[in-house]
Structures are given as structure tokens and as C-alpha cells.
PDB file of C-alpha atoms in Angstrom:
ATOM      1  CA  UNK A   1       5.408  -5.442  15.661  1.00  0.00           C
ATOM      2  CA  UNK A   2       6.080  -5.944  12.028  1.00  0.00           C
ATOM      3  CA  UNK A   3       4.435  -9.088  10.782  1.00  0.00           C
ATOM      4  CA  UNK A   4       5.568  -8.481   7.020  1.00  0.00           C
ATOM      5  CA  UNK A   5       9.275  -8.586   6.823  1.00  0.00           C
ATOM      6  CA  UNK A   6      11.404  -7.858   3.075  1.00  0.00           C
ATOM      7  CA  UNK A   7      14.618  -8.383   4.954  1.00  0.00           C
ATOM      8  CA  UNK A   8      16.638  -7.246   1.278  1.00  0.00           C
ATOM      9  CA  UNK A   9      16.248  -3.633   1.139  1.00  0.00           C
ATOM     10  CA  UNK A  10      17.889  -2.902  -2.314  1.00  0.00           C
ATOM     11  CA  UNK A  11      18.476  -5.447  -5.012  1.00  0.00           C
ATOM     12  CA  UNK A  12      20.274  -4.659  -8.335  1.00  0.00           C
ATOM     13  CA  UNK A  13      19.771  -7.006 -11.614  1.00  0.00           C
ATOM     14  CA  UNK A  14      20.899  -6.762 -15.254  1.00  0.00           C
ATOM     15  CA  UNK A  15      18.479  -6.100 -17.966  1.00  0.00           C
ATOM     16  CA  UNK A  16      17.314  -9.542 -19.491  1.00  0.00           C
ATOM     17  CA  UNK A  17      17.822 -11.560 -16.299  1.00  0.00           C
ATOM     18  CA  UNK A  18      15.432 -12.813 -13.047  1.00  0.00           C
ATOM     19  CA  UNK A  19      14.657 -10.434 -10.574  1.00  0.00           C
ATOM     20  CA  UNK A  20      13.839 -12.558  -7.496  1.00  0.00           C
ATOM     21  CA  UNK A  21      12.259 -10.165  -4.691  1.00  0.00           C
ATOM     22  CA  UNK A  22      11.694 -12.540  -0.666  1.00  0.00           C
ATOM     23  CA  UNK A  23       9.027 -11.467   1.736  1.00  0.00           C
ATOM     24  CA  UNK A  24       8.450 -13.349   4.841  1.00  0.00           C
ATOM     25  CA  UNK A  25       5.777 -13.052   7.536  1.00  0.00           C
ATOM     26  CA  UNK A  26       4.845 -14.149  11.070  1.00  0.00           C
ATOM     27  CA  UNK A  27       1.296 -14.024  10.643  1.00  0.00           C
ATOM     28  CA  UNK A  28      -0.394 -17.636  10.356  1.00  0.00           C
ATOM     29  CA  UNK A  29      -4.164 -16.160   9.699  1.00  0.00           C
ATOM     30  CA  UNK A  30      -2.748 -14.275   6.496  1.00  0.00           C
ATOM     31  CA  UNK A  31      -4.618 -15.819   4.024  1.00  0.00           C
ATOM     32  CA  UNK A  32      -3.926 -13.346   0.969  1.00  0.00           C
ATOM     33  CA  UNK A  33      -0.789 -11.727  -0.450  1.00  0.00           C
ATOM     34  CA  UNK A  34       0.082  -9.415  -2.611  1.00  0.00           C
ATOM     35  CA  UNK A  35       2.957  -7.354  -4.534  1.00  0.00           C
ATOM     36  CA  UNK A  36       2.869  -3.859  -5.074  1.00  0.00           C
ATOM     37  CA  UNK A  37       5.403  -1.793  -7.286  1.00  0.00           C
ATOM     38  CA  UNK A  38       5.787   1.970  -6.428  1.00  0.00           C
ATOM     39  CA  UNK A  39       7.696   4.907  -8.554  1.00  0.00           C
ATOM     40  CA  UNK A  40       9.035   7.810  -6.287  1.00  0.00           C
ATOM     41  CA  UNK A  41       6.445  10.529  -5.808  1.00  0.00           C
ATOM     42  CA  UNK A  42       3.610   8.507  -6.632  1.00  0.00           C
ATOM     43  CA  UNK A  43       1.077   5.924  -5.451  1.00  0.00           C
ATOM     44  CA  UNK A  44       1.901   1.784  -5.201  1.00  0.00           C
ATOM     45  CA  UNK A  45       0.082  -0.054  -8.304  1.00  0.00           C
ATOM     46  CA  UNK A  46      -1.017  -3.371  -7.746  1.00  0.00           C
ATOM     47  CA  UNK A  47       0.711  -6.113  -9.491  1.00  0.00           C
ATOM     48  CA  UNK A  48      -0.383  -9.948  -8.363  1.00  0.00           C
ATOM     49  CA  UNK A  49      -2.048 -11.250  -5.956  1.00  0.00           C
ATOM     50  CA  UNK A  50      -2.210 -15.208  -4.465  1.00  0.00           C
ATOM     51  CA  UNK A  51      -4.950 -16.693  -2.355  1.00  0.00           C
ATOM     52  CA  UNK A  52      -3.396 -18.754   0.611  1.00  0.00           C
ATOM     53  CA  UNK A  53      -4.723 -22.102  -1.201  1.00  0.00           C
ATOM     54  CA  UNK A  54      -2.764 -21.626  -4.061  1.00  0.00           C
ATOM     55  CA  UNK A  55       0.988 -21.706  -4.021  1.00  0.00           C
ATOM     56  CA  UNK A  56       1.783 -20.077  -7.508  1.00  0.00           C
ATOM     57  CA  UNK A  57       0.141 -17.593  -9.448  1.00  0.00           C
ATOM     58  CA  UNK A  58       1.301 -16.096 -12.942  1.00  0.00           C
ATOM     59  CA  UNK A  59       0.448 -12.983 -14.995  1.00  0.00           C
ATOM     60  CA  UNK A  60       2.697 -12.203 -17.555  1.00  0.00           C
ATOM     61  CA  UNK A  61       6.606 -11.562 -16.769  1.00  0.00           C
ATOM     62  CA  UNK A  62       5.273 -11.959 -12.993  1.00  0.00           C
ATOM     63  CA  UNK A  63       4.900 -14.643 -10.694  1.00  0.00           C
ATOM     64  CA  UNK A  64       3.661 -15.028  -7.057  1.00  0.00           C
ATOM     65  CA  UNK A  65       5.221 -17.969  -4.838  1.00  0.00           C
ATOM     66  CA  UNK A  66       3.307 -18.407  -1.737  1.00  0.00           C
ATOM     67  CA  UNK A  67       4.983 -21.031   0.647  1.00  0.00           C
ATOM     68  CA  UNK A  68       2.872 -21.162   3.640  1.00  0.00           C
ATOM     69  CA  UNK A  69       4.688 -23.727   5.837  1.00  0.00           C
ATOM     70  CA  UNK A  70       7.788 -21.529   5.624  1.00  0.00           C
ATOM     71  CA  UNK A  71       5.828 -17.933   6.186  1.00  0.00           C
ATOM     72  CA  UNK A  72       7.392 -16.901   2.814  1.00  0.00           C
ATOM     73  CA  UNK A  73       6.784 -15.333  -0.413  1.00  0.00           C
ATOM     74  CA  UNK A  74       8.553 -14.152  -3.355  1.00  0.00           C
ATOM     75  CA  UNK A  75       8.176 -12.504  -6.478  1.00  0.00           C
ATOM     76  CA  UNK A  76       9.815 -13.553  -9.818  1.00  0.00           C
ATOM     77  CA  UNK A  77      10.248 -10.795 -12.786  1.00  0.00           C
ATOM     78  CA  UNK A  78      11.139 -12.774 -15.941  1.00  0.00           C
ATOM     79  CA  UNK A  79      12.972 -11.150 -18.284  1.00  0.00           C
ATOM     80  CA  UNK A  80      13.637  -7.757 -15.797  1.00  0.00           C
ATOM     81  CA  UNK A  81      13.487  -4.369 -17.686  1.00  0.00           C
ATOM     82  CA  UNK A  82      14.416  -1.026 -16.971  1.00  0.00           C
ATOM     83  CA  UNK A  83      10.962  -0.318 -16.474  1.00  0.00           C
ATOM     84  CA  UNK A  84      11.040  -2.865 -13.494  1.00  0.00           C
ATOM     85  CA  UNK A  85      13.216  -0.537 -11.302  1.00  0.00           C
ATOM     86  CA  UNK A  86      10.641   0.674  -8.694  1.00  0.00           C
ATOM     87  CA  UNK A  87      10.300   0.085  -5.233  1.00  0.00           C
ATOM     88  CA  UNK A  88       8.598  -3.058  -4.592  1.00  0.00           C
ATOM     89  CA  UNK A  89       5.991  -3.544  -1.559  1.00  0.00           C
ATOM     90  CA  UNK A  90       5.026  -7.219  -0.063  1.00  0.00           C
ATOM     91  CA  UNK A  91       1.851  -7.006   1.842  1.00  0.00           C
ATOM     92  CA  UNK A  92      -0.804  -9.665   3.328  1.00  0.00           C
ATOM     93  CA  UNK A  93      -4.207  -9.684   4.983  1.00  0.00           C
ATOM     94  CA  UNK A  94      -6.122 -12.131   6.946  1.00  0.00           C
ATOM     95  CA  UNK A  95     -10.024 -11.706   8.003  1.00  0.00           C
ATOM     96  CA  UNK A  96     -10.063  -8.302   8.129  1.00  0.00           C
ATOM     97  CA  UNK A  97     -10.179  -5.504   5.742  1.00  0.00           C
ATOM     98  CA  UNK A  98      -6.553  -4.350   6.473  1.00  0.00           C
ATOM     99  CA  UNK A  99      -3.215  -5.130   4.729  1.00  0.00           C
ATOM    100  CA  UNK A 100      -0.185  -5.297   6.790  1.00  0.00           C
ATOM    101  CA  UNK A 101       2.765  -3.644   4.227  1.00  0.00           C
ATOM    102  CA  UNK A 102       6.697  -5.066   4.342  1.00  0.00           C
ATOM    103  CA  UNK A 103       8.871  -1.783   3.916  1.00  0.00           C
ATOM    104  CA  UNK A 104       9.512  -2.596   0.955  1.00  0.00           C
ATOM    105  CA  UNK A 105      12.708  -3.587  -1.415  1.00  0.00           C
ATOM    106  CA  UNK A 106      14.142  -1.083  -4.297  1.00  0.00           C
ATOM    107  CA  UNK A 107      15.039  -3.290  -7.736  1.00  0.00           C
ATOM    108  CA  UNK A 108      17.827  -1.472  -9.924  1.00  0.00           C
ATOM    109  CA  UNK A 109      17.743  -3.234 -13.651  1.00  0.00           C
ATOM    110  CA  UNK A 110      21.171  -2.232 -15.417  1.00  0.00           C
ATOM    111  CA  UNK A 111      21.180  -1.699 -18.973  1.00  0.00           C
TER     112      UNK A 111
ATOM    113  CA  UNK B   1     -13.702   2.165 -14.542  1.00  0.00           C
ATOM    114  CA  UNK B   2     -12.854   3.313 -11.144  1.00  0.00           C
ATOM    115  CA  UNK B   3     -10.684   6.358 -10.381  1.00  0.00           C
ATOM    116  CA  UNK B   4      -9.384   7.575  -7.231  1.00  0.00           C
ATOM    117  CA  UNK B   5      -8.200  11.255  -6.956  1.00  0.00           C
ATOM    118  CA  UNK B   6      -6.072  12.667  -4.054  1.00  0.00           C
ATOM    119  CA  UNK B   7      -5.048  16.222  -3.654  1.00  0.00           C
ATOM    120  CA  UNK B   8      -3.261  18.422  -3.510  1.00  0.00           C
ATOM    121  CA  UNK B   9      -0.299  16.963  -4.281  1.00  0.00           C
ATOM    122  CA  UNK B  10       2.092  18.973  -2.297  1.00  0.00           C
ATOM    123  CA  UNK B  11       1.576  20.838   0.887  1.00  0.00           C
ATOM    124  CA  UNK B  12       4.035  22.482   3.291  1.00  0.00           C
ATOM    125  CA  UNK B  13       2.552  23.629   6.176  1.00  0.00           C
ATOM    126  CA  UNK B  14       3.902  25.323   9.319  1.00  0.00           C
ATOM    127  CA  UNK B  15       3.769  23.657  12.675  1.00  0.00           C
ATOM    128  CA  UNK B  16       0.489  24.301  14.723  1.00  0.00           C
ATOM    129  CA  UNK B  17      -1.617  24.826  11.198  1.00  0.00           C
ATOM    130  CA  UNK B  18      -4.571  22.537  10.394  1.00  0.00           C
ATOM    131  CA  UNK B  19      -4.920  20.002   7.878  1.00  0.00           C
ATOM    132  CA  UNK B  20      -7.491  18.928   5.264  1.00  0.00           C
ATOM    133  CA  UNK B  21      -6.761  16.172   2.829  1.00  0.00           C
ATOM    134  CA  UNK B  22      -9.518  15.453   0.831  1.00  0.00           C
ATOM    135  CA  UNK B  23      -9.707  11.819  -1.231  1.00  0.00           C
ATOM    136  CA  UNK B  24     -12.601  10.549  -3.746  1.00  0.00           C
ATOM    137  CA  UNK B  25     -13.086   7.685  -5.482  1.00  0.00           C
ATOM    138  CA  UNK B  26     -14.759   7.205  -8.610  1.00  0.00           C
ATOM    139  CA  UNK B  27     -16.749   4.837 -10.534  1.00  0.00           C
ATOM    140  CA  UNK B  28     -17.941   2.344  -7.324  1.00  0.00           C
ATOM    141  CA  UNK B  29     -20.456   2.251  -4.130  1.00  0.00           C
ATOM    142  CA  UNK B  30     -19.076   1.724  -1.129  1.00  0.00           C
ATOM    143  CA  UNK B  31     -15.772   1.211  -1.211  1.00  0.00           C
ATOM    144  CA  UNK B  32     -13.494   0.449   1.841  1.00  0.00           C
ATOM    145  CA  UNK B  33     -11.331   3.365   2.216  1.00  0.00           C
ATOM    146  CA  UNK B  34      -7.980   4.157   3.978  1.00  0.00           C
ATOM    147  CA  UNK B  35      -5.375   6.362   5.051  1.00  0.00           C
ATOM    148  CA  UNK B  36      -1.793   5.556   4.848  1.00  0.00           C
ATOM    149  CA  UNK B  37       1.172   7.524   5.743  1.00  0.00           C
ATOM    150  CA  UNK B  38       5.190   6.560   4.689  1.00  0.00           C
ATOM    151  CA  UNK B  39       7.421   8.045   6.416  1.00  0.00           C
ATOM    152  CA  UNK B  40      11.026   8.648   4.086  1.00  0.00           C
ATOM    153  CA  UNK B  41      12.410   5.219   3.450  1.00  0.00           C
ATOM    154  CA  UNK B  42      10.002   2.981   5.295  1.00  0.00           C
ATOM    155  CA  UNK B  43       6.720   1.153   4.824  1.00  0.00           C
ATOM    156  CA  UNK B  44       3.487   1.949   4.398  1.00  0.00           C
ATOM    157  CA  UNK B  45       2.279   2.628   7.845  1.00  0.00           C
ATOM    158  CA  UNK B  46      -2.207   2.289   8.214  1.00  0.00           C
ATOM    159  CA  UNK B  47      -3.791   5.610   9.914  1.00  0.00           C
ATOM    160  CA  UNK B  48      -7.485   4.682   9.030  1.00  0.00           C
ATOM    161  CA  UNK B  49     -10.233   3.010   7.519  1.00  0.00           C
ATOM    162  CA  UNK B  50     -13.478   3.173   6.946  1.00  0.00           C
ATOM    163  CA  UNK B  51     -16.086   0.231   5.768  1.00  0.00           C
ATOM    164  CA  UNK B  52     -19.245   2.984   5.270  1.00  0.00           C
ATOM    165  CA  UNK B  53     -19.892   6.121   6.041  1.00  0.00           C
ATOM    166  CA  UNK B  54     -19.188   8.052   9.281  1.00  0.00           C
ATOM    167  CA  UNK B  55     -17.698   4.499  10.216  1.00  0.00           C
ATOM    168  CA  UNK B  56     -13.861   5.133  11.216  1.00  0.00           C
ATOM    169  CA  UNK B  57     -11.446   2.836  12.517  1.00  0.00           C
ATOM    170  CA  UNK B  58      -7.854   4.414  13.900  1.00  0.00           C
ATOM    171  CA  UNK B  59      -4.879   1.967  13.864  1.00  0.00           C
ATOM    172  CA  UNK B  60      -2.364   4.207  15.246  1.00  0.00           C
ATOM    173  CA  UNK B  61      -3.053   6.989  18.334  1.00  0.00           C
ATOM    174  CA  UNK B  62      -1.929  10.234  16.979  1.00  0.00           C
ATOM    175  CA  UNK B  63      -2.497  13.769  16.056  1.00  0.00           C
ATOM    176  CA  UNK B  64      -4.525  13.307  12.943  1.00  0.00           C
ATOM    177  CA  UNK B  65      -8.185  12.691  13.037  1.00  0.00           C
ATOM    178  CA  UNK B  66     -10.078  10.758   9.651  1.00  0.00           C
ATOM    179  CA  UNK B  67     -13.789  11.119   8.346  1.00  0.00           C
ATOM    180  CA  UNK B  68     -16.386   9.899   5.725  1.00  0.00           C
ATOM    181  CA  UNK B  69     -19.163  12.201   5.075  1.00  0.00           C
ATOM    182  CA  UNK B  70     -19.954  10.701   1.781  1.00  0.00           C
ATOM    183  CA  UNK B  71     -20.262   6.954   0.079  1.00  0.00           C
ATOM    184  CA  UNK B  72     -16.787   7.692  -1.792  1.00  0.00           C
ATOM    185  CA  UNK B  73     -14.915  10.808   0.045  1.00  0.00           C
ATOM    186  CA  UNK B  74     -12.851  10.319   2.880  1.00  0.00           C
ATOM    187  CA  UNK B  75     -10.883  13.313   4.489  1.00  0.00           C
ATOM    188  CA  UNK B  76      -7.829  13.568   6.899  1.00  0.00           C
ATOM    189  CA  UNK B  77      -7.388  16.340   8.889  1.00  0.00           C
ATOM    190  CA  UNK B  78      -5.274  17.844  11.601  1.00  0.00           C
ATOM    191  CA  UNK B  79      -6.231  20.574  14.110  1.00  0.00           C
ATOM    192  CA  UNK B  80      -2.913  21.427  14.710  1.00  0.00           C
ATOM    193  CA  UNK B  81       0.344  20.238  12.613  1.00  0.00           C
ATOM    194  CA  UNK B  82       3.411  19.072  14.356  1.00  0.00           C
ATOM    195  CA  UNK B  83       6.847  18.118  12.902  1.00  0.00           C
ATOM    196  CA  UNK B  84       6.273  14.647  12.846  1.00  0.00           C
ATOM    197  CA  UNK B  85       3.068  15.052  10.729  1.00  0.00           C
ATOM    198  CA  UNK B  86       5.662  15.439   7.618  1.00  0.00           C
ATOM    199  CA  UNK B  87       5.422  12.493   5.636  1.00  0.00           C
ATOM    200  CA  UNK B  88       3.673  11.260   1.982  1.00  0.00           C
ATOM    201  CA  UNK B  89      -0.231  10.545   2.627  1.00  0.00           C
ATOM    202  CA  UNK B  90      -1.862   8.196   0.433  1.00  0.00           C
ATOM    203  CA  UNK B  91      -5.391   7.281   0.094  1.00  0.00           C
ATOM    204  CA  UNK B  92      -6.434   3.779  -1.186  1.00  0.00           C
ATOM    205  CA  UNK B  93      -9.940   2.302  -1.826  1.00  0.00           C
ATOM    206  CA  UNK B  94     -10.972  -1.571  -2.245  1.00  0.00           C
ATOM    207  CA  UNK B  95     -14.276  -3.267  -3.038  1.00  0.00           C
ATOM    208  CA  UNK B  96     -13.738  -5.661  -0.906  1.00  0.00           C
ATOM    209  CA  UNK B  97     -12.009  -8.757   1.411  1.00  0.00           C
ATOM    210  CA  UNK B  98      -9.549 -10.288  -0.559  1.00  0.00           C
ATOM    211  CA  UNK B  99      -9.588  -7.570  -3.329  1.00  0.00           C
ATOM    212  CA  UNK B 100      -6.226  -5.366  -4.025  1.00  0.00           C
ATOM    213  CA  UNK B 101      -5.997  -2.030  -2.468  1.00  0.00           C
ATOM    214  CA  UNK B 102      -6.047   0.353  -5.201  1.00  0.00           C
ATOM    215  CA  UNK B 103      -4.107   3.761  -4.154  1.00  0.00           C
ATOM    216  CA  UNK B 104      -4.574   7.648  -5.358  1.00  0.00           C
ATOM    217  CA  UNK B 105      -1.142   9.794  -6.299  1.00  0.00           C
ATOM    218  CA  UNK B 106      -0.351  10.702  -2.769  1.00  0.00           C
ATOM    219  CA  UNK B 107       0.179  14.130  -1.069  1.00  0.00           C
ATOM    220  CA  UNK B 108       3.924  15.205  -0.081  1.00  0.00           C
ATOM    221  CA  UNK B 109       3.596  17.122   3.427  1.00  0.00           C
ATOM    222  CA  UNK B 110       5.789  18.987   4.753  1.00  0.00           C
ATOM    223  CA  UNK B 111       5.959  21.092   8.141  1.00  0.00           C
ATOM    224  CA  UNK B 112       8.144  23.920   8.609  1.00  0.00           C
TER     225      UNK B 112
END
């Protein structure tokens, strides 16, 4: 039973503009969220995190939206880069010491 | 800072071999530790954990076994390999609840 869902498997953006990634879940004892961006062959790398009493949180070119009455979450990369193209992990946790991991959606930023 | 190192890196193995993947973390006391596997294309799918040592928890039942004899090592292993074993293993440590999940380089295995 998959309680993080990224229901957009690919998503392909020009150089310059938004990158908007969507992650829902089912899972109304998450309570923390967070974004992981992975390169083939190696390991994810943390990006942003939000605590379930916030409903934004910013660092840099990224931002977390967390809107809990809707199960949903979504990343924002302002201004994309070619860097940026990665595959891109949603993933929560609740009381426990686990994360539950979406599958994941791969950003393409054209030059 | 900390560190986490996984190896080897690549491993093809044939079927009915045993397995040791070793992971170590760096630069903290007891971290939580895990063992994911992702299979091609999809997720990241939890094997184990481990809040201390000799202290394993198993999320999925399957052929691989997990254990922590040290503060920061945590070891997967297999008594005997079967196809579906083939996959990209990746270690991760955290200091805590509500702390990211920091991950090591993974190891690509592959059974023959």
C-alpha cells in the first residue's frame, strides 16, 4: 500500500522557468515531509524539508508547500537549471523513525 | 562533518552466492541506520533499520538478513542470492525523528 503517491512520472521544463513537482499522500499521522533529488548511479541528497505546522518553507531557488487538508505537497524550483534535471523523490514520516518514499518524478530542464 | 561510506560500488554476483554489504557512517554516535533497495524505475523500497546496536527492524519478509555490530556500521547480507536480489542498495543514516535521511553512494547488484 503506497501512502506517498508522485502521480507525474516525468516532467520536462525550459531553462529559466518554474519547475513545479506534486506529491500527494494518504497518510493523516505524517507529520514531516521532505524532497529528495537523485542523479543516476548515485545516492538521493536531501533538499528541504517542512514540519506539518508549517505550510511553506524556502531555501534558496526551492520551496516546500505542505497542504495538509488536501494530503498534498509540492515542490517549486525557481529559476530551473540544467543542473535541476535529476530524479526527484517526495517522502514523509510520522512517529516513527521511517520515511515512506513516492517513486519518484524525473525533471528534464531544456537549454 | 558526517560522512557515510558504502561499498563496493558494483557487485555482480551469481545466483545462490552470499552477500556482504558493508555501510559506515562517520563523524556521529548513534545514528539511526537503514537499508533501502530500488528496484529499476521505482521507489525507494525500506529493508531495515536499526535505532542501536544489534537492534534490527525488517519491513519487508525476504531473502536478505541486516545487522549492527558496531555504533556506526551496519551490514546486509545474503546467504544465498536469488534473481530478484538484483537491484541498487543504499544505506542512509539520521540523527534523529524529524531529521533528513542522509544516504551513502549506493551499491549496483547484479545476479547472473
Amino acid at each position: 500500500d503506497q501512502q506517498v503517491k508522485q502521480n507525474s512520472p516525468s516532467l520536462s521544463v525550459q531553462e529559466g522557468r518554474i519547475s513545479i513537482l506534486n506529491c500527494d499522500y494518504t497518510n493523516s499521522m505524517f507529520d514531516y515531509f521532505l524532497w529528495y533529488k537523485k542523479y543516476p548511479a548515485e545516492g538521493p541528497t536531501f533538499l528541504i524539508s517542512i514540519s506539518s505546522i508549517k505550510d511553506k518553507n524556502e531555501d534558496g531557488r526551492f520551496t516546500v508547500f505542505l497542504n495538509k487538508s488536501a494530503k498534498h505537497l509540492s515542490l517549486h524550483i525557481v529559476p530551473s537549471q540544467p543542473g535541476d534535471s535529476a530524479v526527484y523523490f517526495c517522502a514523509a514520516s510520522n512517529t516513527d523513525y521511517k520515511l515512506s518514499f513516492g517513486a519518484g518524478t524525473t525533471v528534464t530542464v531544456r537549454a | 562533518s558526517q560522512t557515510i561510506h558504502q561499498w563496493p560500488a558494483t557487485l555482480v554476483q551469481p545466483v545462490g552466492s552470499p552477500l556482504s554489504l558493508e555501510c559506515t557512517v562517520e563523524g556521529t554516535s548513534n545514528p539511526n541506520l537503514y537499508w533501502y533497495r530500488q528496484a529499476a524505475g521505482r521507489g525507494l523500497q525500506l529493508l531495515f533499520y536499526s535505532v542501536g546496536i544489534g537492534q534490527i527492524s525488517s519491513e519487508v519478509p525476504q531473502n536478505l538478513s541486516a545487522s549492527r555490530p558496531q555504533d556506526r556500521q551496519f551490514i546486509l547480507s545474503s546467504k544465498k542470492l536469488l534473481l530478484s536480489d538484483s537491484g541498487f542498495y543504499l544505506c542512509a543514516w539520521t540523527s534523529g525523528r524529524r531529521q533528513p535521511q542522509h544516504f551513502g553512494d549506493g551499491t549496483r547488484l547484479s545476479i547472473l
